[in-house]
Amino acid sequence: MMPVTKHDIIVIGGSAGSIPVVSAILDGLSPSLNVPVIIVLHRQRNVNSEMTRIFQSKSRKIKVTEPEDKEPVLPGHIYLAPQNYHLLVEQEKCFSLDYSEQVHFSRPSIDVTFESIANVYGSKTLGILLSGANKDGTNGVEYILQHKGKVLVQDPATAEYPAMVRFAIEKCSEVIVYSPDELVQYIANVSTNNA
Amino acid sequence: MPHRKSEITEQELNDLLSLIKQVYGYDFTGYSKASLLRRFQKVMDDAKMKTAYDLRFYLTNDRKHFDWFLQTVTVNVTEMFRDPGFYKAVREKVIQRLATYPIIKIWHAGCSTGEEVFSMAILLHEAGLLERTKIYATDINPANLEKAKKGIMPLQQMKDYTFNYQQSGGNRDFADYYTARYNGALIRKELRDNIVFAQHNLVTDGMFNEFQLICCRNVLIYFEKELQNRVISLFEESLSSLGYLALGIKESLLFTEVRNKFEPVDLKNKIFRKKQ
Ligand SMILES: C[S@@+](CC[C@H](N)C(=O)[O-])C[C@H]1O[C@@H](n2cnc3c(N)ncnc32)[C@H](O)[C@@H]1O
């Protein structure tokens, strides 16, 4: 059995090669999910991608939406960071969107969302970092850990693009390295055992 | 080891905001804290400061420092024809209605360096309405307005802007709208003649005219709900009956108290109309 900790929020960051893992995680979520799940993915700019729909068909039970500015962050909802904005969370637990400079050539940036969530949820944050060919995410992982949250990263050996998780593992020894199956299982437990 | 050079807590941020309000009269206390924290960190990183105390000292010491701070703390990123779908909706759903007014008055609030304003001027020009339109373009940040008045866009952006323009339904030669010189693209003077750029702070300044269209895009995202409500009320007062309000693609009236005073014209593109 894997140890189960209580988390008040799950935030997932992924780049190139992460979509299948995100899909598997969403498939594994319990219908009685009672924490918010926030997904930050690097997507191509100005391509009107159908990402919410891709995930929607995979996770029929729970709707995936792109939050609007000042929308409340609700348990049991899955949110996908909209393209071209950074996604932040305020102390009062609502989203703020931010159109400032790109971070690691990315907007949304994983670092920005991870850090903002750690500021609000502190030790109750569960961060997940997945496949990618970018440096984004490492600072955010470090920040979550500094705030006593927990971080799981995809095992680089299983990642289509291992660079992003490798950076995080090199810099932060406290991260837990899991295969996609272990990630799916852990996250499924969070959502059911947190009641 | 913390990866950041500077650190600032929410408490330190609030203290600095009070100081800035007292000393300089700029009130950022109603801004969203999550993004303000990032902006203050950026200010401190740019100025190579490590602590909030350094910033406090720097700001109280010299008015010139504050001017630089003001330029840096606001998010000034903008584009021509940003969100082409929005401009397409304006072409299709707003412009023809504006044509019924003998004189058209438009307010761009938070216009940054003018890209959005010039885009609107191009739409009006193509509809044959620019000559009887007066555009007021305002911003809190004087450095942005100085740039906007020059009407020069970075040349390397013009390829993207041309693409955006075409996506927005534009079918003329975009290159006719500017002249390239050195590294800049100067927007044609005829397009800029009816635009007035002026400083206006949405937090503290009031109504100054009546408009048929107000564009305030990607500005309200930096405000907390309460300030959003106040500013949207200001827009409501400043609109003529059935006037249009256009917000950024991810901004919503849904979470504001004044939502009942408007009806949607295009929900996806965030165009609303003041009820009669
Ligand atoms: C991200 S830019 C948006 C530019 C343009 N509207 C667009 O969507 O591309 C935000 C602008 O809002 C301005 N701003 C911030 N606070 C303001 C205030 N209180 N009053 C007026 N303008 C403000 C900033 O100076 C900046 O130019």
mmCIF file of N, CA and C and ligand atoms in Angstrom, chain B residues 31 74-79 82 110-112 116 139-141 144 200-203 217-219 222-223, ligand 1:
data_model
loop_
_atom_site.group_PDB
_atom_site.id
_atom_site.type_symbol
_atom_site.label_atom_id
_atom_site.label_comp_id
_atom_site.label_asym_id
_atom_site.label_seq_id
_atom_site.Cartn_x
_atom_site.Cartn_y
_atom_site.Cartn_z
ATOM 1 N N TYR B 31 -5.688 45.761 -6.000
ATOM 2 C CA TYR B 31 -5.193 44.864 -7.052
ATOM 3 C C TYR B 31 -5.089 43.434 -6.520
ATOM 4 N N THR B 74 3.322 47.676 -13.550
ATOM 5 C CA THR B 74 2.148 47.296 -14.337
ATOM 6 C C THR B 74 2.561 46.323 -15.437
ATOM 7 N N VAL B 75 1.637 45.448 -15.796
ATOM 8 C CA VAL B 75 1.895 44.516 -16.895
ATOM 9 C C VAL B 75 1.497 45.210 -18.186
ATOM 10 N N ASN B 76 2.457 45.433 -19.059
ATOM 11 C CA ASN B 76 2.205 46.260 -20.229
ATOM 12 C C ASN B 76 2.134 45.483 -21.539
ATOM 13 N N VAL B 77 2.227 44.173 -21.440
ATOM 14 C CA VAL B 77 2.249 43.322 -22.629
ATOM 15 C C VAL B 77 0.985 43.517 -23.460
ATOM 16 N N THR B 78 1.146 43.701 -24.739
ATOM 17 C CA THR B 78 -0.014 43.868 -25.622
ATOM 18 C C THR B 78 0.353 43.468 -27.044
ATOM 19 N N GLU B 79 -0.629 43.416 -27.913
ATOM 20 C CA GLU B 79 -0.402 43.000 -29.298
ATOM 21 C C GLU B 79 -1.424 43.674 -30.188
ATOM 22 N N ARG B 82 -4.723 41.162 -31.042
ATOM 23 C CA ARG B 82 -4.646 40.056 -30.095
ATOM 24 C C ARG B 82 -6.034 39.424 -29.980
ATOM 25 N N GLY B 110 -6.884 51.422 -20.236
ATOM 26 C CA GLY B 110 -5.751 50.508 -20.065
ATOM 27 C C GLY B 110 -5.206 50.112 -21.429
ATOM 28 N N CYS B 111 -4.878 51.133 -22.241
ATOM 29 C CA CYS B 111 -4.540 50.888 -23.654
ATOM 30 C C CYS B 111 -3.085 50.487 -23.826
ATOM 31 N N SER B 112 -2.296 50.534 -22.751
ATOM 32 C CA SER B 112 -0.874 50.225 -22.827
ATOM 33 C C SER B 112 -0.198 51.039 -23.927
ATOM 34 N N GLU B 116 -3.763 47.875 -29.327
ATOM 35 C CA GLU B 116 -5.194 47.576 -29.415
ATOM 36 C C GLU B 116 -5.956 48.736 -30.060
ATOM 37 N N ASP B 139 -4.433 55.286 -19.953
ATOM 38 C CA ASP B 139 -3.664 54.306 -19.190
ATOM 39 C C ASP B 139 -3.147 54.995 -17.925
ATOM 40 N N ILE B 140 -2.819 54.197 -16.954
ATOM 41 C CA ILE B 140 -2.271 54.736 -15.700
ATOM 42 C C ILE B 140 -0.799 55.111 -15.885
ATOM 43 N N ASN B 141 -0.172 54.499 -16.862
ATOM 44 C CA ASN B 141 1.275 54.484 -16.967
ATOM 45 C C ASN B 141 1.767 55.455 -18.045
ATOM 46 N N ASN B 144 3.915 54.237 -21.033
ATOM 47 C CA ASN B 144 3.155 53.563 -22.098
ATOM 48 C C ASN B 144 2.546 54.572 -23.056
ATOM 49 N N HIS B 200 -5.193 58.325 -17.263
ATOM 50 C CA HIS B 200 -6.419 58.173 -16.482
ATOM 51 C C HIS B 200 -6.241 56.937 -15.617
ATOM 52 N N ASN B 201 -6.447 57.103 -14.328
ATOM 53 C CA ASN B 201 -6.312 55.980 -13.397
ATOM 54 C C ASN B 201 -7.704 55.450 -13.060
ATOM 55 N N LEU B 202 -7.964 54.222 -13.439
ATOM 56 C CA LEU B 202 -9.297 53.643 -13.234
ATOM 57 C C LEU B 202 -9.662 53.547 -11.755
ATOM 58 N N VAL B 203 -8.658 53.551 -10.887
ATOM 59 C CA VAL B 203 -8.931 53.421 -9.455
ATOM 60 C C VAL B 203 -9.439 54.744 -8.881
ATOM 61 N N ARG B 217 -9.544 45.675 -21.944
ATOM 62 C CA ARG B 217 -9.159 44.282 -22.109
ATOM 63 C C ARG B 217 -7.885 43.976 -21.334
ATOM 64 N N ASN B 218 -7.962 42.895 -20.563
ATOM 65 C CA ASN B 218 -6.796 42.421 -19.809
ATOM 66 C C ASN B 218 -6.246 43.456 -18.824
ATOM 67 N N VAL B 219 -7.130 44.206 -18.276
ATOM 68 C CA VAL B 219 -6.784 45.146 -17.213
ATOM 69 C C VAL B 219 -7.464 44.688 -15.915
ATOM 70 N N TYR B 222 -6.146 42.183 -13.262
ATOM 71 C CA TYR B 222 -5.184 42.559 -12.218
ATOM 72 C C TYR B 222 -5.864 43.140 -10.986
ATOM 73 N N PHE B 223 -7.197 43.219 -11.015
ATOM 74 C CA PHE B 223 -7.940 43.817 -9.900
ATOM 75 C C PHE B 223 -8.676 42.739 -9.116
HETATM 76 C C1 LIG C 1 -1.858 43.884 -20.072
HETATM 77 S S1 LIG C 1 -2.081 45.559 -20.496
HETATM 78 C C2 LIG C 1 -3.466 45.453 -21.548
HETATM 79 C C3 LIG C 1 -3.254 46.177 -22.856
HETATM 80 C C4 LIG C 1 -4.353 46.011 -23.885
HETATM 81 N N1 LIG C 1 -5.635 46.466 -23.398
HETATM 82 C C5 LIG C 1 -4.443 44.557 -24.332
HETATM 83 O O1 LIG C 1 -5.377 43.838 -23.941
HETATM 84 O O2 LIG C 1 -3.583 44.122 -25.097
HETATM 85 C C6 LIG C 1 -2.694 46.261 -18.998
HETATM 86 C C7 LIG C 1 -2.654 47.791 -18.976
HETATM 87 O O3 LIG C 1 -3.479 48.268 -17.901
HETATM 88 C C8 LIG C 1 -2.866 49.420 -17.370
HETATM 89 N N2 LIG C 1 -3.396 49.683 -16.036
HETATM 90 C C9 LIG C 1 -3.127 49.016 -14.889
HETATM 91 N N3 LIG C 1 -3.761 49.591 -13.845
HETATM 92 C C10 LIG C 1 -4.469 50.626 -14.366
HETATM 93 C C11 LIG C 1 -5.329 51.606 -13.789
HETATM 94 N N4 LIG C 1 -5.564 51.627 -12.479
HETATM 95 N N5 LIG C 1 -5.888 52.524 -14.600
HETATM 96 C C12 LIG C 1 -5.634 52.520 -15.935
HETATM 97 N N6 LIG C 1 -4.832 51.627 -16.526
HETATM 98 C C13 LIG C 1 -4.253 50.690 -15.750
HETATM 99 C C14 LIG C 1 -1.395 49.077 -17.417
HETATM 100 O O4 LIG C 1 -0.588 50.229 -17.341
HETATM 101 C C15 LIG C 1 -1.277 48.347 -18.744
HETATM 102 O O5 LIG C 1 -0.943 49.224 -19.784
#
